[in-house]
Amino acid sequence: MAAGVSKATSDYLFSHPDVNYFFTSLEGKNRDEVRADVDTYMNNNPIVKGELSGIRQPLVDIKNRCGDTNGDGIADTTP
């Protein structure tokens, strides 16, 4: 599943050079700067946000089914 999401993301970035440029431009920034820049970019580009969220949704779904609701890789809910 992750490989499919990775491929779809790669294909998206290849076919959207402006979005690819934005993400490439984040290299070298610290985590807080990246988060702020990505949040701003996504809020200013709701179509891109929706498209990337759609690509990523299968991973979000599987994490939620496994109980990892905060994305840290550890199940945080009990059955």
PDB file of N, CA, C and O in Angstrom:
ATOM      1  N   MET A   1       0.814  -1.188   0.000  1.00  0.00           N
ATOM      2  CA  MET A   1       0.000   0.000   0.000  1.00  0.00           C
ATOM      3  C   MET A   1       0.864   1.262   0.000  1.00  0.00           C
ATOM      4  O   MET A   1       0.612   2.175  -0.760  1.00  0.00           O
ATOM      5  N   ALA A   2       1.862   1.298   0.877  1.00  0.00           N
ATOM      6  CA  ALA A   2       2.714   2.484   0.954  1.00  0.00           C
ATOM      7  C   ALA A   2       3.442   2.721  -0.361  1.00  0.00           C
ATOM      8  O   ALA A   2       3.618   3.866  -0.783  1.00  0.00           O
ATOM      9  N   ALA A   3       3.838   1.635  -1.013  1.00  0.00           N
ATOM     10  CA  ALA A   3       4.537   1.775  -2.296  1.00  0.00           C
ATOM     11  C   ALA A   3       3.625   2.408  -3.336  1.00  0.00           C
ATOM     12  O   ALA A   3       4.068   3.244  -4.135  1.00  0.00           O
ATOM     13  N   GLY A   4       2.357   2.041  -3.321  1.00  0.00           N
ATOM     14  CA  GLY A   4       1.401   2.627  -4.263  1.00  0.00           C
ATOM     15  C   GLY A   4       1.188   4.109  -4.005  1.00  0.00           C
ATOM     16  O   GLY A   4       1.104   4.910  -4.941  1.00  0.00           O
ATOM     17  N   VAL A   5       1.107   4.472  -2.739  1.00  0.00           N
ATOM     18  CA  VAL A   5       0.942   5.886  -2.380  1.00  0.00           C
ATOM     19  C   VAL A   5       2.200   6.663  -2.764  1.00  0.00           C
ATOM     20  O   VAL A   5       2.117   7.771  -3.303  1.00  0.00           O
ATOM     21  N   SER A   6       3.355   6.063  -2.520  1.00  0.00           N
ATOM     22  CA  SER A   6       4.611   6.712  -2.889  1.00  0.00           C
ATOM     23  C   SER A   6       4.693   6.928  -4.396  1.00  0.00           C
ATOM     24  O   SER A   6       5.082   8.012  -4.864  1.00  0.00           O
ATOM     25  N   LYS A   7       4.319   5.927  -5.169  1.00  0.00           N
ATOM     26  CA  LYS A   7       4.334   6.039  -6.638  1.00  0.00           C
ATOM     27  C   LYS A   7       3.348   7.100  -7.104  1.00  0.00           C
ATOM     28  O   LYS A   7       3.667   7.921  -7.968  1.00  0.00           O
ATOM     29  N   ALA A   8       2.154   7.083  -6.542  1.00  0.00           N
ATOM     30  CA  ALA A   8       1.145   8.069  -6.935  1.00  0.00           C
ATOM     31  C   ALA A   8       1.601   9.490  -6.597  1.00  0.00           C
ATOM     32  O   ALA A   8       1.390  10.423  -7.376  1.00  0.00           O
ATOM     33  N   THR A   9       2.252   9.647  -5.448  1.00  0.00           N
ATOM     34  CA  THR A   9       2.769  10.961  -5.063  1.00  0.00           C
ATOM     35  C   THR A   9       3.868  11.406  -6.020  1.00  0.00           C
ATOM     36  O   THR A   9       3.883  12.560  -6.475  1.00  0.00           O
ATOM     37  N   SER A  10       4.757  10.488  -6.336  1.00  0.00           N
ATOM     38  CA  SER A  10       5.835  10.791  -7.286  1.00  0.00           C
ATOM     39  C   SER A  10       5.268  11.183  -8.646  1.00  0.00           C
ATOM     40  O   SER A  10       5.716  12.166  -9.252  1.00  0.00           O
ATOM     41  N   ASP A  11       4.296  10.434  -9.119  1.00  0.00           N
ATOM     42  CA  ASP A  11       3.662  10.748 -10.405  1.00  0.00           C
ATOM     43  C   ASP A  11       2.994  12.116 -10.370  1.00  0.00           C
ATOM     44  O   ASP A  11       3.085  12.891 -11.326  1.00  0.00           O
ATOM     45  N   TYR A  12       2.325  12.421  -9.254  1.00  0.00           N
ATOM     46  CA  TYR A  12       1.662  13.715  -9.111  1.00  0.00           C
ATOM     47  C   TYR A  12       2.682  14.843  -9.181  1.00  0.00           C
ATOM     48  O   TYR A  12       2.502  15.826  -9.902  1.00  0.00           O
ATOM     49  N   LEU A  13       3.762  14.711  -8.410  1.00  0.00           N
ATOM     50  CA  LEU A  13       4.777  15.767  -8.391  1.00  0.00           C
ATOM     51  C   LEU A  13       5.450  15.919  -9.750  1.00  0.00           C
ATOM     52  O   LEU A  13       5.749  17.036 -10.177  1.00  0.00           O
ATOM     53  N   PHE A  14       5.660  14.810 -10.451  1.00  0.00           N
ATOM     54  CA  PHE A  14       6.245  14.877 -11.793  1.00  0.00           C
ATOM     55  C   PHE A  14       5.328  15.630 -12.751  1.00  0.00           C
ATOM     56  O   PHE A  14       5.797  16.414 -13.581  1.00  0.00           O
ATOM     57  N   SER A  15       4.032  15.398 -12.612  1.00  0.00           N
ATOM     58  CA  SER A  15       3.082  16.035 -13.535  1.00  0.00           C
ATOM     59  C   SER A  15       2.645  17.426 -13.076  1.00  0.00           C
ATOM     60  O   SER A  15       1.891  18.098 -13.780  1.00  0.00           O
ATOM     61  N   HIS A  16       3.104  17.861 -11.908  1.00  0.00           N
ATOM     62  CA  HIS A  16       2.801  19.193 -11.383  1.00  0.00           C
ATOM     63  C   HIS A  16       4.116  19.849 -10.934  1.00  0.00           C
ATOM     64  O   HIS A  16       4.416  19.936  -9.740  1.00  0.00           O
ATOM     65  N   PRO A  17       4.915  20.317 -11.882  1.00  0.00           N
ATOM     66  CA  PRO A  17       6.240  20.838 -11.539  1.00  0.00           C
ATOM     67  C   PRO A  17       6.217  22.012 -10.561  1.00  0.00           C
ATOM     68  O   PRO A  17       7.155  22.174  -9.777  1.00  0.00           O
ATOM     69  N   ASP A  18       5.157  22.790 -10.570  1.00  0.00           N
ATOM     70  CA  ASP A  18       5.075  23.907  -9.626  1.00  0.00           C
ATOM     71  C   ASP A  18       4.950  23.396  -8.192  1.00  0.00           C
ATOM     72  O   ASP A  18       5.588  23.933  -7.279  1.00  0.00           O
ATOM     73  N   VAL A  19       4.190  22.348  -7.986  1.00  0.00           N
ATOM     74  CA  VAL A  19       4.046  21.755  -6.658  1.00  0.00           C
ATOM     75  C   VAL A  19       5.362  21.078  -6.261  1.00  0.00           C
ATOM     76  O   VAL A  19       5.829  21.214  -5.126  1.00  0.00           O
ATOM     77  N   ASN A  20       5.956  20.372  -7.207  1.00  0.00           N
ATOM     78  CA  ASN A  20       7.241  19.730  -6.956  1.00  0.00           C
ATOM     79  C   ASN A  20       8.287  20.775  -6.557  1.00  0.00           C
ATOM     80  O   ASN A  20       9.055  20.564  -5.613  1.00  0.00           O
ATOM     81  N   TYR A  21       8.304  21.894  -7.251  1.00  0.00           N
ATOM     82  CA  TYR A  21       9.259  22.961  -6.919  1.00  0.00           C
ATOM     83  C   TYR A  21       9.047  23.451  -5.492  1.00  0.00           C
ATOM     84  O   TYR A  21      10.005  23.664  -4.745  1.00  0.00           O
ATOM     85  N   PHE A  22       7.778  23.644  -5.116  1.00  0.00           N
ATOM     86  CA  PHE A  22       7.492  24.107  -3.758  1.00  0.00           C
ATOM     87  C   PHE A  22       8.091  23.141  -2.734  1.00  0.00           C
ATOM     88  O   PHE A  22       8.801  23.555  -1.816  1.00  0.00           O
ATOM     89  N   PHE A  23       7.794  21.847  -2.867  1.00  0.00           N
ATOM     90  CA  PHE A  23       8.294  20.883  -1.888  1.00  0.00           C
ATOM     91  C   PHE A  23       9.816  20.776  -1.922  1.00  0.00           C
ATOM     92  O   PHE A  23      10.444  20.641  -0.877  1.00  0.00           O
ATOM     93  N   THR A  24      10.397  20.875  -3.086  1.00  0.00           N
ATOM     94  CA  THR A  24      11.858  20.845  -3.197  1.00  0.00           C
ATOM     95  C   THR A  24      12.474  22.059  -2.505  1.00  0.00           C
ATOM     96  O   THR A  24      13.538  21.956  -1.889  1.00  0.00           O
ATOM     97  N   SER A  25      11.803  23.185  -2.562  1.00  0.00           N
ATOM     98  CA  SER A  25      12.325  24.417  -1.959  1.00  0.00           C
ATOM     99  C   SER A  25      12.368  24.361  -0.434  1.00  0.00           C
ATOM    100  O   SER A  25      12.978  25.223   0.198  1.00  0.00           O
ATOM    101  N   LEU A  26      11.739  23.363   0.165  1.00  0.00           N
ATOM    102  CA  LEU A  26      11.725  23.243   1.624  1.00  0.00           C
ATOM    103  C   LEU A  26      13.006  22.639   2.183  1.00  0.00           C
ATOM    104  O   LEU A  26      13.250  22.714   3.394  1.00  0.00           O
ATOM    105  N   GLU A  27      13.821  22.067   1.304  1.00  0.00           N
ATOM    106  CA  GLU A  27      15.050  21.415   1.753  1.00  0.00           C
ATOM    107  C   GLU A  27      15.926  22.387   2.537  1.00  0.00           C
ATOM    108  O   GLU A  27      16.117  23.533   2.150  1.00  0.00           O
ATOM    109  N   GLY A  28      16.414  21.927   3.670  1.00  0.00           N
ATOM    110  CA  GLY A  28      17.296  22.733   4.497  1.00  0.00           C
ATOM    111  C   GLY A  28      16.588  23.535   5.572  1.00  0.00           C
ATOM    112  O   GLY A  28      17.240  24.095   6.454  1.00  0.00           O
ATOM    113  N   LYS A  29      15.266  23.592   5.513  1.00  0.00           N
ATOM    114  CA  LYS A  29      14.516  24.318   6.543  1.00  0.00           C
ATOM    115  C   LYS A  29      14.286  23.400   7.737  1.00  0.00           C
ATOM    116  O   LYS A  29      14.234  22.175   7.592  1.00  0.00           O
ATOM    117  N   ASN A  30      14.102  23.993   8.894  1.00  0.00           N
ATOM    118  CA  ASN A  30      13.809  23.172  10.067  1.00  0.00           C
ATOM    119  C   ASN A  30      12.337  22.744  10.050  1.00  0.00           C
ATOM    120  O   ASN A  30      11.531  23.260   9.278  1.00  0.00           O
ATOM    121  N   ARG A  31      12.026  21.790  10.914  1.00  0.00           N
ATOM    122  CA  ARG A  31      10.679  21.192  10.935  1.00  0.00           C
ATOM    123  C   ARG A  31       9.575  22.227  11.110  1.00  0.00           C
ATOM    124  O   ARG A  31       8.535  22.156  10.453  1.00  0.00           O
ATOM    125  N   ASP A  32       9.773  23.184  11.994  1.00  0.00           N
ATOM    126  CA  ASP A  32       8.755  24.208  12.244  1.00  0.00           C
ATOM    127  C   ASP A  32       8.527  25.086  11.013  1.00  0.00           C
ATOM    128  O   ASP A  32       7.390  25.439  10.691  1.00  0.00           O
ATOM    129  N   GLU A  33       9.622  25.446  10.337  1.00  0.00           N
ATOM    130  CA  GLU A  33       9.504  26.254   9.117  1.00  0.00           C
ATOM    131  C   GLU A  33       8.779  25.470   8.027  1.00  0.00           C
ATOM    132  O   GLU A  33       7.923  26.021   7.329  1.00  0.00           O
ATOM    133  N   VAL A  34       9.135  24.188   7.885  1.00  0.00           N
ATOM    134  CA  VAL A  34       8.488  23.353   6.873  1.00  0.00           C
ATOM    135  C   VAL A  34       6.993  23.268   7.159  1.00  0.00           C
ATOM    136  O   VAL A  34       6.166  23.459   6.262  1.00  0.00           O
ATOM    137  N   ARG A  35       6.627  22.977   8.388  1.00  0.00           N
ATOM    138  CA  ARG A  35       5.208  22.863   8.756  1.00  0.00           C
ATOM    139  C   ARG A  35       4.463  24.147   8.439  1.00  0.00           C
ATOM    140  O   ARG A  35       3.385  24.133   7.848  1.00  0.00           O
ATOM    141  N   ALA A  36       5.018  25.281   8.825  1.00  0.00           N
ATOM    142  CA  ALA A  36       4.363  26.569   8.578  1.00  0.00           C
ATOM    143  C   ALA A  36       4.233  26.832   7.077  1.00  0.00           C
ATOM    144  O   ALA A  36       3.166  27.265   6.604  1.00  0.00           O
ATOM    145  N   ASP A  37       5.297  26.578   6.321  1.00  0.00           N
ATOM    146  CA  ASP A  37       5.263  26.811   4.877  1.00  0.00           C
ATOM    147  C   ASP A  37       4.268  25.885   4.180  1.00  0.00           C
ATOM    148  O   ASP A  37       3.531  26.311   3.290  1.00  0.00           O
ATOM    149  N   VAL A  38       4.239  24.620   4.590  1.00  0.00           N
ATOM    150  CA  VAL A  38       3.303  23.668   3.980  1.00  0.00           C
ATOM    151  C   VAL A  38       1.868  24.066   4.321  1.00  0.00           C
ATOM    152  O   VAL A  38       0.994  24.055   3.448  1.00  0.00           O
ATOM    153  N   ASP A  39       1.612  24.416   5.575  1.00  0.00           N
ATOM    154  CA  ASP A  39       0.258  24.841   5.957  1.00  0.00           C
ATOM    155  C   ASP A  39      -0.194  26.041   5.130  1.00  0.00           C
ATOM    156  O   ASP A  39      -1.317  26.061   4.613  1.00  0.00           O
ATOM    157  N   THR A  40       0.683  27.021   4.989  1.00  0.00           N
ATOM    158  CA  THR A  40       0.345  28.208   4.203  1.00  0.00           C
ATOM    159  C   THR A  40       0.093  27.845   2.743  1.00  0.00           C
ATOM    160  O   THR A  40      -0.904  28.272   2.144  1.00  0.00           O
ATOM    161  N   TYR A  41       0.979  27.028   2.187  1.00  0.00           N
ATOM    162  CA  TYR A  41       0.842  26.630   0.782  1.00  0.00           C
ATOM    163  C   TYR A  41      -0.469  25.886   0.554  1.00  0.00           C
ATOM    164  O   TYR A  41      -1.191  26.164  -0.407  1.00  0.00           O
ATOM    165  N   MET A  42      -0.770  24.944   1.420  1.00  0.00           N
ATOM    166  CA  MET A  42      -1.990  24.146   1.253  1.00  0.00           C
ATOM    167  C   MET A  42      -3.242  25.001   1.426  1.00  0.00           C
ATOM    168  O   MET A  42      -4.217  24.833   0.689  1.00  0.00           O
ATOM    169  N   ASN A  43      -3.219  25.923   2.374  1.00  0.00           N
ATOM    170  CA  ASN A  43      -4.370  26.816   2.547  1.00  0.00           C
ATOM    171  C   ASN A  43      -4.561  27.722   1.339  1.00  0.00           C
ATOM    172  O   ASN A  43      -5.693  28.073   1.002  1.00  0.00           O
ATOM    173  N   ASN A  44      -3.468  28.101   0.685  1.00  0.00           N
ATOM    174  CA  ASN A  44      -3.547  28.953  -0.502  1.00  0.00           C
ATOM    175  C   ASN A  44      -3.811  28.169  -1.786  1.00  0.00           C
ATOM    176  O   ASN A  44      -4.089  28.775  -2.822  1.00  0.00           O
ATOM    177  N   ASN A  45      -3.700  26.842  -1.721  1.00  0.00           N
ATOM    178  CA  ASN A  45      -3.872  25.980  -2.892  1.00  0.00           C
ATOM    179  C   ASN A  45      -4.784  24.802  -2.539  1.00  0.00           C
ATOM    180  O   ASN A  45      -4.333  23.648  -2.461  1.00  0.00           O
ATOM    181  N   PRO A  46      -6.076  25.069  -2.322  1.00  0.00           N
ATOM    182  CA  PRO A  46      -6.978  24.013  -1.855  1.00  0.00           C
ATOM    183  C   PRO A  46      -7.140  22.844  -2.835  1.00  0.00           C
ATOM    184  O   PRO A  46      -7.393  21.711  -2.403  1.00  0.00           O
ATOM    185  N   ILE A  47      -6.974  23.075  -4.115  1.00  0.00           N
ATOM    186  CA  ILE A  47      -7.083  21.975  -5.085  1.00  0.00           C
ATOM    187  C   ILE A  47      -5.909  21.016  -4.891  1.00  0.00           C
ATOM    188  O   ILE A  47      -6.097  19.792  -4.833  1.00  0.00           O
ATOM    189  N   VAL A  48      -4.709  21.554  -4.769  1.00  0.00           N
ATOM    190  CA  VAL A  48      -3.526  20.727  -4.523  1.00  0.00           C
ATOM    191  C   VAL A  48      -3.704  19.970  -3.207  1.00  0.00           C
ATOM    192  O   VAL A  48      -3.440  18.768  -3.122  1.00  0.00           O
ATOM    193  N   LYS A  49      -4.170  20.665  -2.188  1.00  0.00           N
ATOM    194  CA  LYS A  49      -4.390  20.036  -0.880  1.00  0.00           C
ATOM    195  C   LYS A  49      -5.343  18.852  -1.013  1.00  0.00           C
ATOM    196  O   LYS A  49      -5.080  17.770  -0.481  1.00  0.00           O
ATOM    197  N   GLY A  50      -6.429  19.034  -1.725  1.00  0.00           N
ATOM    198  CA  GLY A  50      -7.394  17.956  -1.917  1.00  0.00           C
ATOM    199  C   GLY A  50      -6.827  16.799  -2.710  1.00  0.00           C
ATOM    200  O   GLY A  50      -7.059  15.628  -2.373  1.00  0.00           O
ATOM    201  N   GLU A  51      -6.082  17.117  -3.754  1.00  0.00           N
ATOM    202  CA  GLU A  51      -5.496  16.055  -4.580  1.00  0.00           C
ATOM    203  C   GLU A  51      -4.464  15.243  -3.804  1.00  0.00           C
ATOM    204  O   GLU A  51      -4.472  14.008  -3.843  1.00  0.00           O
ATOM    205  N   LEU A  52      -3.594  15.920  -3.066  1.00  0.00           N
ATOM    206  CA  LEU A  52      -2.588  15.203  -2.286  1.00  0.00           C
ATOM    207  C   LEU A  52      -3.221  14.438  -1.127  1.00  0.00           C
ATOM    208  O   LEU A  52      -2.785  13.332  -0.801  1.00  0.00           O
ATOM    209  N   SER A  53      -4.250  15.008  -0.529  1.00  0.00           N
ATOM    210  CA  SER A  53      -4.958  14.293   0.538  1.00  0.00           C
ATOM    211  C   SER A  53      -5.611  13.027   0.001  1.00  0.00           C
ATOM    212  O   SER A  53      -5.598  11.984   0.662  1.00  0.00           O
ATOM    213  N   GLY A  54      -6.152  13.110  -1.195  1.00  0.00           N
ATOM    214  CA  GLY A  54      -6.757  11.932  -1.823  1.00  0.00           C
ATOM    215  C   GLY A  54      -5.741  10.844  -2.100  1.00  0.00           C
ATOM    216  O   GLY A  54      -6.021   9.649  -1.906  1.00  0.00           O
ATOM    217  N   ILE A  55      -4.564  11.235  -2.535  1.00  0.00           N
ATOM    218  CA  ILE A  55      -3.497  10.265  -2.803  1.00  0.00           C
ATOM    219  C   ILE A  55      -3.085   9.581  -1.500  1.00  0.00           C
ATOM    220  O   ILE A  55      -2.854   8.380  -1.451  1.00  0.00           O
ATOM    221  N   ARG A  56      -3.008  10.331  -0.439  1.00  0.00           N
ATOM    222  CA  ARG A  56      -2.518   9.858   0.853  1.00  0.00           C
ATOM    223  C   ARG A  56      -3.572   9.109   1.666  1.00  0.00           C
ATOM    224  O   ARG A  56      -3.255   8.405   2.631  1.00  0.00           O
ATOM    225  N   GLN A  57      -4.841   9.242   1.305  1.00  0.00           N
ATOM    226  CA  GLN A  57      -5.941   8.706   2.101  1.00  0.00           C
ATOM    227  C   GLN A  57      -5.823   7.218   2.433  1.00  0.00           C
ATOM    228  O   GLN A  57      -6.127   6.824   3.560  1.00  0.00           O
ATOM    229  N   PRO A  58      -5.374   6.355   1.512  1.00  0.00           N
ATOM    230  CA  PRO A  58      -5.261   4.936   1.882  1.00  0.00           C
ATOM    231  C   PRO A  58      -4.342   4.689   3.085  1.00  0.00           C
ATOM    232  O   PRO A  58      -4.626   3.827   3.913  1.00  0.00           O
ATOM    233  N   LEU A  59      -3.265   5.450   3.205  1.00  0.00           N
ATOM    234  CA  LEU A  59      -2.385   5.291   4.366  1.00  0.00           C
ATOM    235  C   LEU A  59      -3.053   5.801   5.640  1.00  0.00           C
ATOM    236  O   LEU A  59      -2.912   5.198   6.706  1.00  0.00           O
ATOM    237  N   VAL A  60      -3.778   6.892   5.537  1.00  0.00           N
ATOM    238  CA  VAL A  60      -4.502   7.418   6.692  1.00  0.00           C
ATOM    239  C   VAL A  60      -5.528   6.386   7.155  1.00  0.00           C
ATOM    240  O   VAL A  60      -5.642   6.112   8.354  1.00  0.00           O
ATOM    241  N   ASP A  61      -6.243   5.799   6.205  1.00  0.00           N
ATOM    242  CA  ASP A  61      -7.261   4.805   6.549  1.00  0.00           C
ATOM    243  C   ASP A  61      -6.667   3.602   7.263  1.00  0.00           C
ATOM    244  O   ASP A  61      -7.204   3.143   8.276  1.00  0.00           O
ATOM    245  N   ILE A  62      -5.566   3.092   6.759  1.00  0.00           N
ATOM    246  CA  ILE A  62      -4.968   1.914   7.381  1.00  0.00           C
ATOM    247  C   ILE A  62      -4.407   2.238   8.762  1.00  0.00           C
ATOM    248  O   ILE A  62      -4.534   1.444   9.697  1.00  0.00           O
ATOM    249  N   LYS A  63      -3.813   3.410   8.927  1.00  0.00           N
ATOM    250  CA  LYS A  63      -3.327   3.808  10.252  1.00  0.00           C
ATOM    251  C   LYS A  63      -4.485   3.902  11.230  1.00  0.00           C
ATOM    252  O   LYS A  63      -4.379   3.464  12.374  1.00  0.00           O
ATOM    253  N   ASN A  64      -5.598   4.473  10.793  1.00  0.00           N
ATOM    254  CA  ASN A  64      -6.760   4.590  11.671  1.00  0.00           C
ATOM    255  C   ASN A  64      -7.336   3.222  12.017  1.00  0.00           C
ATOM    256  O   ASN A  64      -7.741   2.987  13.154  1.00  0.00           O
ATOM    257  N   ARG A  65      -7.367   2.307  11.055  1.00  0.00           N
ATOM    258  CA  ARG A  65      -7.866   0.955  11.327  1.00  0.00           C
ATOM    259  C   ARG A  65      -6.970   0.222  12.310  1.00  0.00           C
ATOM    260  O   ARG A  65      -7.431  -0.630  13.060  1.00  0.00           O
ATOM    261  N   CYS A  66      -5.692   0.537  12.315  1.00  0.00           N
ATOM    262  CA  CYS A  66      -4.740  -0.117  13.217  1.00  0.00           C
ATOM    263  C   CYS A  66      -4.644   0.601  14.563  1.00  0.00           C
ATOM    264  O   CYS A  66      -3.857   0.201  15.413  1.00  0.00           O
ATOM    265  N   GLY A  67      -5.383   1.668  14.740  1.00  0.00           N
ATOM    266  CA  GLY A  67      -5.393   2.381  16.008  1.00  0.00           C
ATOM    267  C   GLY A  67      -4.342   3.466  16.152  1.00  0.00           C
ATOM    268  O   GLY A  67      -4.173   4.027  17.230  1.00  0.00           O
ATOM    269  N   ASP A  68      -3.626   3.780  15.093  1.00  0.00           N
ATOM    270  CA  ASP A  68      -2.616   4.842  15.150  1.00  0.00           C
ATOM    271  C   ASP A  68      -3.241   6.130  14.638  1.00  0.00           C
ATOM    272  O   ASP A  68      -3.046   6.521  13.501  1.00  0.00           O
ATOM    273  N   THR A  69      -3.991   6.793  15.501  1.00  0.00           N
ATOM    274  CA  THR A  69      -4.715   7.984  15.063  1.00  0.00           C
ATOM    275  C   THR A  69      -3.859   9.244  15.037  1.00  0.00           C
ATOM    276  O   THR A  69      -4.230  10.228  14.411  1.00  0.00           O
ATOM    277  N   ASN A  70      -2.693   9.224  15.708  1.00  0.00           N
ATOM    278  CA  ASN A  70      -1.868  10.435  15.713  1.00  0.00           C
ATOM    279  C   ASN A  70      -0.653  10.334  14.787  1.00  0.00           C
ATOM    280  O   ASN A  70       0.153  11.238  14.719  1.00  0.00           O
ATOM    281  N   GLY A  71      -0.499   9.205  14.065  1.00  0.00           N
ATOM    282  CA  GLY A  71       0.541   9.084  13.065  1.00  0.00           C
ATOM    283  C   GLY A  71       1.930   8.813  13.581  1.00  0.00           C
ATOM    284  O   GLY A  71       2.900   8.941  12.843  1.00  0.00           O
ATOM    285  N   ASP A  72       2.060   8.395  14.843  1.00  0.00           N
ATOM    286  CA  ASP A  72       3.404   8.136  15.370  1.00  0.00           C
ATOM    287  C   ASP A  72       3.880   6.706  15.170  1.00  0.00           C
ATOM    288  O   ASP A  72       4.968   6.345  15.582  1.00  0.00           O
ATOM    289  N   GLY A  73       3.061   5.875  14.520  1.00  0.00           N
ATOM    290  CA  GLY A  73       3.459   4.496  14.247  1.00  0.00           C
ATOM    291  C   GLY A  73       3.141   3.526  15.367  1.00  0.00           C
ATOM    292  O   GLY A  73       3.449   2.351  15.275  1.00  0.00           O
ATOM    293  N   ILE A  74       2.496   4.014  16.416  1.00  0.00           N
ATOM    294  CA  ILE A  74       2.151   3.175  17.564  1.00  0.00           C
ATOM    295  C   ILE A  74       0.636   3.221  17.751  1.00  0.00           C
ATOM    296  O   ILE A  74       0.037   4.299  17.790  1.00  0.00           O
ATOM    297  N   ALA A  75       0.026   2.042  17.883  1.00  0.00           N
ATOM    298  CA  ALA A  75      -1.419   1.994  18.130  1.00  0.00           C
ATOM    299  C   ALA A  75      -1.705   2.696  19.455  1.00  0.00           C
ATOM    300  O   ALA A  75      -1.117   2.392  20.481  1.00  0.00           O
ATOM    301  N   ASP A  76      -2.603   3.689  19.422  1.00  0.00           N
ATOM    302  CA  ASP A  76      -2.886   4.449  20.637  1.00  0.00           C
ATOM    303  C   ASP A  76      -4.309   4.239  21.129  1.00  0.00           C
ATOM    304  O   ASP A  76      -4.792   4.967  21.977  1.00  0.00           O
ATOM    305  N   THR A  77      -4.976   3.254  20.580  1.00  0.00           N
ATOM    306  CA  THR A  77      -6.296   2.887  21.085  1.00  0.00           C
ATOM    307  C   THR A  77      -6.305   1.391  21.334  1.00  0.00           C
ATOM    308  O   THR A  77      -5.559   0.632  20.717  1.00  0.00           O
ATOM    309  N   THR A  78      -7.122   0.982  22.244  1.00  0.00           N
ATOM    310  CA  THR A  78      -7.217  -0.448  22.532  1.00  0.00           C
ATOM    311  C   THR A  78      -8.514  -0.981  21.959  1.00  0.00           C
ATOM    312  O   THR A  78      -9.513  -0.257  21.916  1.00  0.00           O
ATOM    313  N   PRO A  79      -8.488  -2.241  21.515  1.00  0.00           N
ATOM    314  CA  PRO A  79      -9.708  -2.818  20.920  1.00  0.00           C
ATOM    315  C   PRO A  79     -10.818  -2.994  21.928  1.00  0.00           C
ATOM    316  O   PRO A  79     -10.680  -2.980  23.070  1.00  0.00           O
TER     317      PRO A  79
END
